[in-house]
Amino acid sequence: MSASIPLSSTQKKLDATLVELAKQGDKIAFRELYQQHHQRVYALCFRLAGQKELAEEATQDTFVRVWQKLPQFKGESQFTTWLHSLTVNQALNCINKHKRFWDRFLPEQLHADSGASVIDYDGLDKLIIRLPKRARIIFVLYALEGYQHDEIAKRLNIASGTSKAQYHRAKKLLQEMI
């Protein structure tokens, strides 16, 4: 599914301990999980959303959802794998929610460029946020997060060929920007 940063066995044990405590309602343990993982969650949300405000909202929504769903986490996978999947789902939900809201008021051209504040990230991130929304989301999921086109197609409710076409479009646009 996705490429992840290898965690040390100490970090995995700490996550497992914190998850078990948080599942029992320990808010301090949950806060520690948040502090350890919020930067990675935010980075993924930012890459998908392309806007600071949306990324912040998606990050917050993700951790609210983690708190709600934590009792259902069975530990069959690493916590980080589960968190990553939840983050992608929440970020995509947040993007779609905002798109539907603004579609009621503004034509696509006007709100596509509004609010896209740029954070001082280096290199590729600055270019990625300039991509059109669908091409950006597919590029991030495929090229950076390691999803396959069929997985992306299912998550976005599009055809696999559409995912491939949007990925190639994103690559072409990025090459033109460079």
Coordinates of N, CA, C and O in Angstrom, one line a residue:
M1 N 0.8 -1.2 0.0 CA 0.0 0.0 0.0 C 0.9 1.2 0.0 O 1.0 1.9 -1.0
S2 N 1.5 1.6 1.1 CA 2.2 2.8 1.1 C 3.6 2.6 1.7 O 3.8 1.7 2.5
A3 N 4.5 3.5 1.3 CA 5.8 3.4 1.8 C 5.8 4.1 3.1 O 5.3 5.2 3.3
S4 N 6.4 3.5 4.1 CA 6.5 4.2 5.4 C 7.9 4.3 5.9 O 8.7 3.5 5.5
I5 N 8.1 5.2 6.8 CA 9.4 5.4 7.4 C 9.6 4.3 8.5 O 8.7 4.1 9.3
P6 N 10.7 3.5 8.4 CA 10.9 2.4 9.3 C 11.0 3.0 10.8 O 11.7 4.0 11.0
L7 N 10.3 2.3 11.7 CA 10.3 2.7 13.1 C 11.2 1.8 13.8 O 11.3 0.6 13.5
S8 N 11.9 2.3 14.8 CA 12.7 1.5 15.7 C 11.8 0.6 16.5 O 10.6 0.9 16.7
S9 N 12.4 -0.5 17.0 CA 11.6 -1.4 17.8 C 11.1 -0.7 19.1 O 10.1 -1.0 19.6
T10 N 12.0 0.2 19.6 CA 11.6 1.0 20.8 C 10.4 1.8 20.5 O 9.5 1.9 21.3
Q11 N 10.4 2.5 19.3 CA 9.2 3.4 19.0 C 8.0 2.5 18.8 O 6.9 2.9 19.2
K12 N 8.1 1.3 18.2 CA 6.9 0.5 18.0 C 6.4 0.0 19.4 O 5.2 0.0 19.6
K13 N 7.3 -0.3 20.3 CA 6.8 -0.7 21.7 C 6.2 0.5 22.4 O 5.1 0.3 23.1
L14 N 6.7 1.6 22.3 CA 6.2 2.8 22.9 C 4.8 3.1 22.3 O 3.8 3.4 23.1
D15 N 4.7 3.1 21.0 CA 3.4 3.3 20.4 C 2.3 2.2 20.9 O 1.2 2.6 21.2
A16 N 2.7 1.0 20.9 CA 1.8 -0.1 21.4 C 1.4 0.2 22.8 O 0.2 0.0 23.2
T17 N 2.3 0.6 23.7 CA 2.0 0.9 25.1 C 1.0 2.1 25.2 O 0.0 2.1 25.9
L18 N 1.3 3.2 24.4 CA 0.5 4.4 24.4 C -0.9 4.1 23.9 O -1.9 4.6 24.4
V19 N -0.9 3.3 22.8 CA -2.2 2.9 22.2 C -3.1 2.2 23.3 O -4.3 2.5 23.4
E20 N -2.5 1.2 23.9 CA -3.3 0.5 24.9 C -3.8 1.4 26.1 O -4.9 1.3 26.5
L21 N -3.0 2.3 26.5 CA -3.4 3.2 27.6 C -4.5 4.1 27.1 O -5.5 4.4 27.7
A22 N -4.3 4.7 25.9 CA -5.3 5.6 25.3 C -6.6 4.9 25.0 O -7.7 5.5 25.2
K23 N -6.6 3.6 24.6 CA -7.8 2.8 24.4 C -8.6 2.7 25.7 O -9.8 2.6 25.7
Q24 N -7.9 2.8 26.9 CA -8.6 2.7 28.2 C -9.0 4.1 28.6 O -9.4 4.3 29.8
G25 N -8.8 5.1 27.8 CA -9.3 6.5 28.1 C -8.2 7.4 28.7 O -8.5 8.5 29.1
D26 N -6.9 7.0 28.7 CA -5.8 7.8 29.2 C -5.5 8.9 28.2 O -4.9 8.7 27.2
K27 N -5.9 10.1 28.6 CA -5.7 11.3 27.7 C -4.3 11.7 27.6 O -3.9 12.3 26.6
I28 N -3.5 11.5 28.6 CA -2.1 11.8 28.6 C -1.4 10.9 27.6 O -0.5 11.4 26.8
A29 N -1.7 9.6 27.6 CA -1.1 8.7 26.6 C -1.5 9.1 25.2 O -0.7 9.1 24.2
F30 N -2.8 9.6 25.0 CA -3.2 10.0 23.7 C -2.5 11.3 23.3 O -2.1 11.4 22.1
R31 N -2.3 12.2 24.2 CA -1.6 13.4 23.9 C -0.2 13.1 23.4 O 0.4 13.7 22.5
E32 N 0.4 12.1 24.1 CA 1.8 11.7 23.7 C 1.8 11.1 22.2 O 2.7 11.4 21.4
L33 N 0.8 10.3 21.9 CA 0.6 9.7 20.6 C 0.5 10.9 19.6 O 1.1 10.9 18.5
Y34 N -0.3 11.9 19.9 CA -0.5 13.0 19.1 C 0.8 13.8 18.9 O 1.2 14.1 17.7
Q35 N 1.6 14.0 19.9 CA 2.8 14.7 19.8 C 3.8 14.0 19.0 O 4.6 14.6 18.3
Q36 N 3.8 12.7 19.0 CA 4.8 11.9 18.3 C 4.4 11.8 16.8 O 5.3 11.6 16.0
H37 N 3.2 11.9 16.5 CA 2.8 11.7 15.1 C 2.1 12.8 14.3 O 1.9 12.7 13.1
H38 N 1.8 14.0 15.0 CA 1.1 15.0 14.3 C 1.9 15.7 13.2 O 1.3 16.1 12.2
Q39 N 3.2 15.7 13.3 CA 3.9 16.4 12.2 C 3.8 15.5 10.9 O 3.7 16.1 9.8
R40 N 3.9 14.2 11.0 CA 3.8 13.3 9.9 C 2.4 13.4 9.3 O 2.2 13.4 8.1
V41 N 1.4 13.4 10.1 CA 0.0 13.5 9.7 C -0.2 14.8 9.0 O -0.8 14.9 7.9
Y42 N 0.3 15.9 9.6 CA 0.1 17.2 8.9 C 0.8 17.3 7.6 O 0.2 17.8 6.6
A43 N 2.0 16.7 7.5 CA 2.7 16.7 6.2 C 1.9 16.0 5.1 O 1.8 16.5 4.0
L44 N 1.4 14.9 5.4 CA 0.6 14.1 4.5 C -0.7 14.9 4.1 O -1.0 15.1 2.9
C45 N -1.4 15.5 5.1 CA -2.6 16.3 4.8 C -2.2 17.5 4.0 O -3.0 17.9 3.0
F46 N -1.1 18.1 4.2 CA -0.7 19.3 3.5 C -0.4 19.0 2.0 O -0.8 19.6 1.1
R47 N 0.3 17.8 1.8 CA 0.6 17.4 0.4 C -0.7 17.1 -0.3 O -0.8 17.4 -1.5
L48 N -1.7 16.5 0.4 CA -2.9 16.2 -0.3 C -3.8 17.4 -0.5 O -4.4 17.6 -1.6
A49 N -3.9 18.2 0.5 CA -4.8 19.4 0.4 C -4.2 20.6 -0.4 O -4.9 21.3 -1.0
G50 N -2.9 20.8 -0.2 CA -2.3 21.9 -0.9 C -2.5 23.2 -0.2 O -2.1 24.2 -0.8
Q51 N -3.1 23.2 0.9 CA -3.4 24.5 1.6 C -3.2 24.3 3.1 O -3.6 23.3 3.7
K52 N -2.6 25.3 3.7 CA -2.3 25.2 5.1 C -3.6 25.0 6.0 O -3.6 24.2 6.8
E53 N -4.6 25.8 5.7 CA -5.8 25.8 6.5 C -6.5 24.4 6.4 O -7.0 23.8 7.4
L54 N -6.6 23.9 5.2 CA -7.2 22.6 5.0 C -6.4 21.5 5.6 O -6.9 20.5 6.2
A55 N -5.1 21.6 5.5 CA -4.2 20.6 6.2 C -4.4 20.6 7.7 O -4.4 19.5 8.3
E56 N -4.5 21.8 8.2 CA -4.7 21.9 9.7 C -6.0 21.3 10.1 O -6.1 20.5 11.1
E57 N -7.1 21.6 9.3 CA -8.4 21.0 9.6 C -8.4 19.5 9.5 O -8.9 18.8 10.3
A58 N -7.8 19.0 8.4 CA -7.7 17.5 8.2 C -6.9 16.8 9.3 O -7.2 15.7 9.7
T59 N -5.8 17.5 9.7 CA -5.0 16.9 10.8 C -5.8 16.8 12.1 O -5.8 15.8 12.8
Q60 N -6.5 17.9 12.4 CA -7.4 17.9 13.6 C -8.5 16.8 13.5 O -8.7 16.0 14.4
D61 N -9.1 16.8 12.3 CA -10.2 15.7 12.1 C -9.6 14.3 12.2 O -10.3 13.4 12.7
T62 N -8.4 14.2 11.8 CA -7.7 12.8 11.8 C -7.6 12.4 13.3 O -7.9 11.3 13.7
F63 N -7.1 13.3 14.1 CA -6.9 12.9 15.5 C -8.2 12.8 16.3 O -8.3 12.0 17.2
V64 N -9.2 13.5 15.9 CA -10.5 13.3 16.6 C -11.0 11.9 16.2 O -11.5 11.2 17.0
R65 N -10.8 11.6 14.9 CA -11.2 10.2 14.4 C -10.4 9.1 15.1 O -10.9 8.1 15.4
V66 N -9.1 9.4 15.3 CA -8.3 8.4 16.0 C -8.8 8.1 17.4 O -9.0 7.0 17.8
W67 N -9.1 9.2 18.1 CA -9.7 9.0 19.5 C -11.0 8.2 19.4 O -11.2 7.3 20.3
Q68 N -11.8 8.5 18.4 CA -13.1 7.8 18.3 C -12.9 6.3 18.0 O -13.6 5.4 18.4
K69 N -12.0 6.0 17.1 CA -11.8 4.7 16.5 C -10.8 3.9 17.2 O -10.6 2.7 17.0
L70 N -10.0 4.5 18.1 CA -8.9 3.7 18.8 C -9.4 2.4 19.5 O -8.7 1.4 19.4
P71 N -10.6 2.4 20.1 CA -11.0 1.1 20.7 C -11.2 0.0 19.6 O -11.1 -1.2 20.0
Q72 N -11.3 0.4 18.4 CA -11.5 -0.6 17.3 C -10.2 -1.1 16.8 O -10.1 -2.1 16.0
F73 N -9.1 -0.4 17.1 CA -7.8 -0.8 16.6 C -7.3 -2.1 17.3 O -7.2 -2.1 18.6
K74 N -7.1 -3.2 16.6 CA -6.8 -4.5 17.2 C -5.3 -4.8 17.2 O -4.9 -5.8 17.7
G75 N -4.5 -3.9 16.6 CA -3.1 -4.2 16.7 C -2.6 -5.2 15.7 O -1.5 -5.7 15.8
E76 N -3.4 -5.5 14.7 CA -3.0 -6.5 13.7 C -2.0 -5.9 12.7 O -1.3 -6.6 12.0
S77 N -1.9 -4.6 12.7 CA -0.9 -3.9 11.9 C -0.2 -2.9 12.8 O -0.7 -2.7 14.0
Q78 N 0.8 -2.3 12.4 CA 1.4 -1.2 13.2 C 0.5 0.0 13.3 O -0.3 0.2 12.4
F79 N 0.6 0.6 14.4 CA -0.3 1.8 14.7 C 0.0 2.8 13.6 O -1.0 3.5 13.1
T80 N 1.2 3.0 13.1 CA 1.5 4.0 12.1 C 0.9 3.7 10.8 O 0.4 4.5 10.0
T81 N 0.7 2.4 10.5 CA 0.1 2.0 9.2 C -1.4 2.3 9.3 O -2.0 2.9 8.4
W82 N -2.0 2.0 10.4 CA -3.4 2.3 10.7 C -3.7 3.8 10.6 O -4.6 4.3 10.0
L83 N -2.8 4.6 11.3 CA -2.9 6.0 11.3 C -2.8 6.6 9.9 O -3.5 7.5 9.6
H84 N -1.9 6.1 9.1 CA -1.7 6.6 7.8 C -2.9 6.4 7.0 O -3.4 7.3 6.3
S85 N -3.6 5.2 7.0 CA -4.8 5.0 6.3 C -5.9 5.9 6.7 O -6.6 6.5 5.9
L86 N -6.0 6.1 8.0 CA -7.0 7.0 8.6 C -6.8 8.4 8.1 O -7.7 9.2 7.8
T87 N -5.5 8.8 8.1 CA -5.2 10.2 7.7 C -5.6 10.4 6.2 O -6.1 11.5 5.9
V88 N -5.2 9.5 5.3 CA -5.6 9.7 3.9 C -7.1 9.8 3.8 O -7.6 10.7 3.1
N89 N -7.9 8.9 4.5 CA -9.3 9.0 4.4 C -9.8 10.4 4.9 O -10.7 11.0 4.3
Q90 N -9.3 10.8 6.0 CA -9.8 12.1 6.6 C -9.4 13.3 5.7 O -10.2 14.2 5.6
A91 N -8.2 13.2 5.2 CA -7.8 14.3 4.3 C -8.7 14.4 3.1 O -9.1 15.5 2.7
L92 N -8.9 13.3 2.5 CA -9.8 13.3 1.3 C -11.2 13.7 1.6 O -11.8 14.5 0.8
N93 N -11.7 13.3 2.8 CA -13.0 13.7 3.2 C -13.1 15.2 3.4 O -14.0 15.9 3.0
C94 N -12.1 15.8 4.0 CA -12.0 17.2 4.3 C -11.9 18.0 3.0 O -12.6 19.0 2.8
I95 N -11.1 17.5 2.0 CA -11.0 18.2 0.7 C -12.3 18.2 0.0 O -12.7 19.2 -0.5
N96 N -13.0 17.1 0.0 CA -14.3 17.0 -0.7 C -15.3 17.8 0.0 O -16.2 18.4 -0.7
K97 N -15.3 17.9 1.3 CA -16.3 18.7 2.0 C -16.1 20.2 1.7 O -17.1 20.9 1.4
H98 N -14.9 20.6 1.6 CA -14.7 22.0 1.3 C -15.0 22.3 -0.2 O -15.5 23.4 -0.5
K99 N -14.7 21.4 -1.0 CA -15.0 21.6 -2.4 C -16.5 21.7 -2.6 O -16.9 22.7 -3.3
R100 N -17.3 20.9 -2.0 CA -18.7 21.0 -2.1 C -19.3 22.3 -1.6 O -20.2 22.9 -2.1
F101 N -18.7 22.7 -0.5 CA -19.1 24.0 0.2 C -18.9 25.2 -0.8 O -19.8 26.0 -1.1
W102 N -17.6 25.3 -1.3 CA -17.3 26.4 -2.2 C -18.0 26.3 -3.5 O -18.2 27.3 -4.2
D103 N -18.2 25.1 -4.0 CA -18.9 25.0 -5.3 C -20.3 25.7 -5.3 O -20.8 26.1 -6.3
R104 N -20.9 25.8 -4.1 CA -22.2 26.4 -4.1 C -22.1 27.9 -4.3 O -23.1 28.6 -4.7
F105 N -20.9 28.5 -4.1 CA -20.8 29.9 -4.1 C -19.9 30.5 -5.3 O -20.2 31.6 -5.8
L106 N -18.9 29.8 -5.6 CA -17.9 30.3 -6.5 C -17.6 29.4 -7.7 O -17.6 28.1 -7.5
P107 N -17.4 29.9 -8.9 CA -16.9 29.1 -10.0 C -15.6 28.4 -9.7 O -14.8 29.0 -8.9
E108 N -15.3 27.3 -10.2 CA -14.1 26.6 -10.0 C -12.8 27.4 -10.1 O -11.9 27.4 -9.3
Q109 N -12.7 28.3 -11.1 CA -11.5 29.1 -11.3 C -11.2 30.0 -10.2 O -10.1 30.3 -9.8
L110 N -12.3 30.6 -9.5 CA -12.1 31.5 -8.5 C -11.6 30.9 -7.2 O -10.7 31.4 -6.5
H111 N -12.2 29.8 -6.8 CA -11.8 29.2 -5.5 C -10.6 28.2 -5.6 O -10.1 27.8 -4.6
A112 N -10.2 27.9 -6.8 CA -9.1 27.0 -7.0 C -7.8 27.7 -6.5 O -6.9 27.0 -5.9
D113 N -7.8 29.0 -6.7 CA -6.5 29.7 -6.3 C -6.6 30.4 -5.0 O -5.6 30.8 -4.4
S114 N -7.8 30.5 -4.4 CA -8.0 31.2 -3.2 C -7.5 30.4 -2.0 O -7.7 29.2 -1.9
G115 N -6.8 31.1 -1.1 CA -6.4 30.5 0.2 C -5.3 29.5 0.1 O -4.9 28.9 1.1
A116 N -4.6 29.4 -1.0 CA -3.5 28.5 -1.1 C -2.3 29.1 -0.6 O -1.4 29.5 -1.3
S117 N -2.2 29.1 0.7 CA -1.0 29.7 1.4 C 0.1 28.7 1.3 O 0.0 27.5 1.5
V118 N 1.3 29.3 1.1 CA 2.5 28.4 0.9 C 3.3 28.4 2.2 O 3.6 29.5 2.7
I119 N 3.7 27.2 2.6 CA 4.6 27.1 3.8 C 6.0 27.0 3.3 O 6.2 26.5 2.2
D120 N 7.0 27.4 4.0 CA 8.3 27.4 3.6 C 8.9 26.0 3.6 O 9.9 25.6 4.2
Y121 N 8.3 25.1 2.8 CA 8.8 23.8 2.5 C 9.7 23.9 1.3 O 9.5 24.7 0.4
D122 N 10.8 23.1 1.3 CA 11.7 23.1 0.2 C 11.2 22.3 -1.0 O 10.4 21.4 -0.9
G123 N 11.7 22.7 -2.2 CA 11.7 21.9 -3.4 C 10.3 21.4 -3.8 O 9.4 22.2 -4.2
L124 N 10.1 20.1 -3.9 CA 9.0 19.5 -4.5 C 7.6 19.9 -3.9 O 6.7 20.1 -4.6
D125 N 7.6 20.1 -2.6 CA 6.3 20.5 -1.9 C 5.8 21.8 -2.4 O 4.6 22.0 -2.6
K126 N 6.7 22.7 -2.7 CA 6.3 24.0 -3.3 C 5.7 23.9 -4.7 O 4.8 24.6 -5.0
L127 N 6.2 22.9 -5.4 CA 5.6 22.7 -6.7 C 4.4 21.9 -6.7 O 3.4 22.1 -7.4
I128 N 4.3 20.9 -5.8 CA 3.1 20.0 -5.7 C 1.9 20.8 -5.4 O 0.8 20.5 -6.0
I129 N 2.0 21.8 -4.5 CA 0.8 22.5 -4.1 C 0.2 23.4 -5.3 O -0.9 23.8 -5.2
R130 N 1.0 23.6 -6.3 CA 0.6 24.3 -7.5 C -0.2 23.5 -8.5 O -0.8 24.0 -9.4
L131 N -0.1 22.2 -8.3 CA -0.8 21.3 -9.2 C -2.3 21.4 -9.0 O -2.8 21.7 -8.0
P132 N -3.1 21.1 -10.1 CA -4.6 21.0 -9.9 C -4.9 20.0 -8.9 O -4.2 19.0 -8.7
K133 N -6.1 20.2 -8.2 CA -6.4 19.3 -7.1 C -6.3 17.8 -7.3 O -5.6 17.1 -6.6
R134 N -7.0 17.3 -8.3 CA -7.1 15.9 -8.5 C -5.7 15.3 -8.9 O -5.3 14.3 -8.4
A135 N -5.0 16.1 -9.8 CA -3.7 15.6 -10.2 C -2.7 15.6 -9.0 O -1.9 14.7 -8.8
R136 N -2.9 16.6 -8.1 CA -2.0 16.7 -6.9 C -2.3 15.5 -6.0 O -1.4 14.8 -5.5
I137 N -3.6 15.2 -5.7 CA -3.9 14.1 -4.8 C -3.4 12.8 -5.3 O -2.8 12.0 -4.6
I138 N -3.6 12.6 -6.6 CA -3.2 11.3 -7.2 C -1.6 11.2 -7.2 O -1.1 10.2 -6.9
F139 N -1.0 12.3 -7.5 CA 0.5 12.3 -7.5 C 1.0 12.0 -6.1 O 1.9 11.2 -6.0
V140 N 0.5 12.6 -5.1 CA 0.9 12.4 -3.7 C 0.7 10.9 -3.3 O 1.6 10.3 -2.8
L141 N -0.5 10.4 -3.6 CA -0.8 9.1 -3.2 C 0.1 8.0 -3.9 O 0.5 7.1 -3.3
Y142 N 0.3 8.2 -5.2 CA 1.0 7.3 -6.0 C 2.5 7.4 -5.8 O 3.2 6.5 -5.4
A143 N 3.0 8.6 -6.1 CA 4.5 8.8 -6.2 C 5.1 8.9 -4.8 O 6.2 8.4 -4.5
L144 N 4.4 9.6 -3.8 CA 5.0 9.8 -2.5 C 4.6 8.8 -1.5 O 5.4 8.4 -0.6
E145 N 3.4 8.3 -1.5 CA 2.8 7.4 -0.5 C 2.8 6.0 -0.9 O 2.5 5.1 -0.1
G146 N 3.1 5.7 -2.2 CA 3.2 4.3 -2.6 C 1.9 3.5 -2.9 O 2.0 2.3 -3.1
Y147 N 0.8 4.2 -3.0 CA -0.4 3.5 -3.4 C -0.4 3.1 -4.8 O 0.3 3.8 -5.7
Q148 N -1.1 2.1 -5.2 CA -1.2 1.6 -6.6 C -2.5 2.3 -7.2 O -3.3 2.8 -6.5
H149 N -2.5 2.4 -8.5 CA -3.6 3.1 -9.2 C -4.9 2.5 -8.9 O -5.9 3.2 -8.7
D150 N -5.0 1.2 -8.7 CA -6.3 0.6 -8.4 C -6.8 1.0 -7.0 O -8.0 1.2 -6.8
E151 N -5.8 1.1 -6.1 CA -6.2 1.5 -4.7 C -6.7 3.0 -4.7 O -7.7 3.3 -4.1
I152 N -6.0 3.8 -5.5 CA -6.4 5.2 -5.6 C -7.7 5.3 -6.2 O -8.6 6.1 -5.8
A153 N -8.0 4.6 -7.3 CA -9.3 4.6 -8.0 C -10.4 4.3 -7.0 O -11.4 4.9 -7.0
K154 N -10.2 3.2 -6.2 CA -11.2 2.9 -5.2 C -11.5 4.0 -4.2 O -12.6 4.3 -3.9
R155 N -10.4 4.6 -3.7 CA -10.5 5.6 -2.6 C -11.2 6.9 -3.2 O -11.9 7.6 -2.5
L156 N -10.9 7.2 -4.5 CA -11.5 8.4 -5.1 C -12.7 8.2 -5.9 O -13.3 9.1 -6.5
N157 N -13.1 6.9 -6.0 CA -14.3 6.5 -6.8 C -14.1 7.0 -8.3 O -15.0 7.6 -8.8
I158 N -13.0 6.6 -8.9 CA -12.7 6.9 -10.3 C -12.2 5.7 -10.9 O -11.9 4.7 -10.2
A159 N -12.0 5.7 -12.2 CA -11.4 4.5 -12.9 C -9.9 4.5 -12.7 O -9.3 5.6 -12.6
S160 N -9.4 3.3 -12.8 CA -7.9 3.2 -12.6 C -7.2 4.0 -13.7 O -6.2 4.6 -13.5
G161 N -7.7 4.0 -14.9 CA -7.2 4.7 -16.1 C -7.1 6.2 -15.8 O -6.2 6.9 -16.2
T162 N -8.2 6.7 -15.1 CA -8.2 8.1 -14.8 C -7.1 8.4 -13.8 O -6.4 9.5 -13.9
S163 N -6.9 7.6 -12.9 CA -5.8 7.8 -11.9 C -4.4 7.8 -12.7 O -3.6 8.7 -12.4
K164 N -4.2 6.9 -13.6 CA -3.0 6.9 -14.4 C -2.8 8.1 -15.2 O -1.7 8.7 -15.2
A165 N -3.9 8.6 -15.8 CA -3.9 9.8 -16.7 C -3.5 11.0 -15.8 O -2.7 11.9 -16.2
Q166 N -4.2 11.1 -14.7 CA -3.9 12.3 -13.8 C -2.5 12.3 -13.2 O -1.9 13.3 -13.1
Y167 N -2.0 11.1 -13.0 CA -0.6 11.0 -12.5 C 0.4 11.5 -13.6 O 1.3 12.2 -13.3
H168 N 0.1 11.0 -14.8 CA 1.0 11.4 -15.9 C 0.9 12.9 -16.2 O 1.8 13.6 -16.5
R169 N -0.4 13.5 -16.0 CA -0.6 14.9 -16.1 C 0.2 15.7 -15.1 O 0.9 16.7 -15.4
A170 N 0.2 15.2 -13.9 CA 0.9 15.8 -12.8 C 2.4 15.8 -13.0 O 3.1 16.8 -12.8
K171 N 2.9 14.6 -13.5 CA 4.3 14.6 -13.8 C 4.7 15.6 -14.9 O 5.8 16.2 -14.8
K172 N 3.9 15.7 -15.9 CA 4.2 16.6 -17.0 C 4.2 18.0 -16.5 O 5.1 18.8 -16.8
L173 N 3.2 18.4 -15.7 CA 3.1 19.7 -15.2 C 4.3 20.0 -14.3 O 4.8 21.1 -14.3
L174 N 4.7 19.1 -13.4 CA 5.9 19.3 -12.6 C 7.1 19.5 -13.4 O 8.0 20.3 -13.1
Q175 N 7.3 18.7 -14.5 CA 8.5 18.8 -15.3 C 8.5 20.2 -16.0 O 9.5 20.8 -16.1
E176 N 7.3 20.7 -16.4 CA 7.2 22.1 -17.0 C 7.6 23.1 -15.9 O 8.2 24.2 -16.3
M177 N 7.2 22.9 -14.7 CA 7.5 23.9 -13.6 C 9.0 23.9 -13.3 O 9.5 25.0 -12.9
I178 N 9.6 22.8 -13.5 CA 11.1 22.7 -13.2 C 11.8 23.3 -14.3 O 12.5 24.2 -14.4

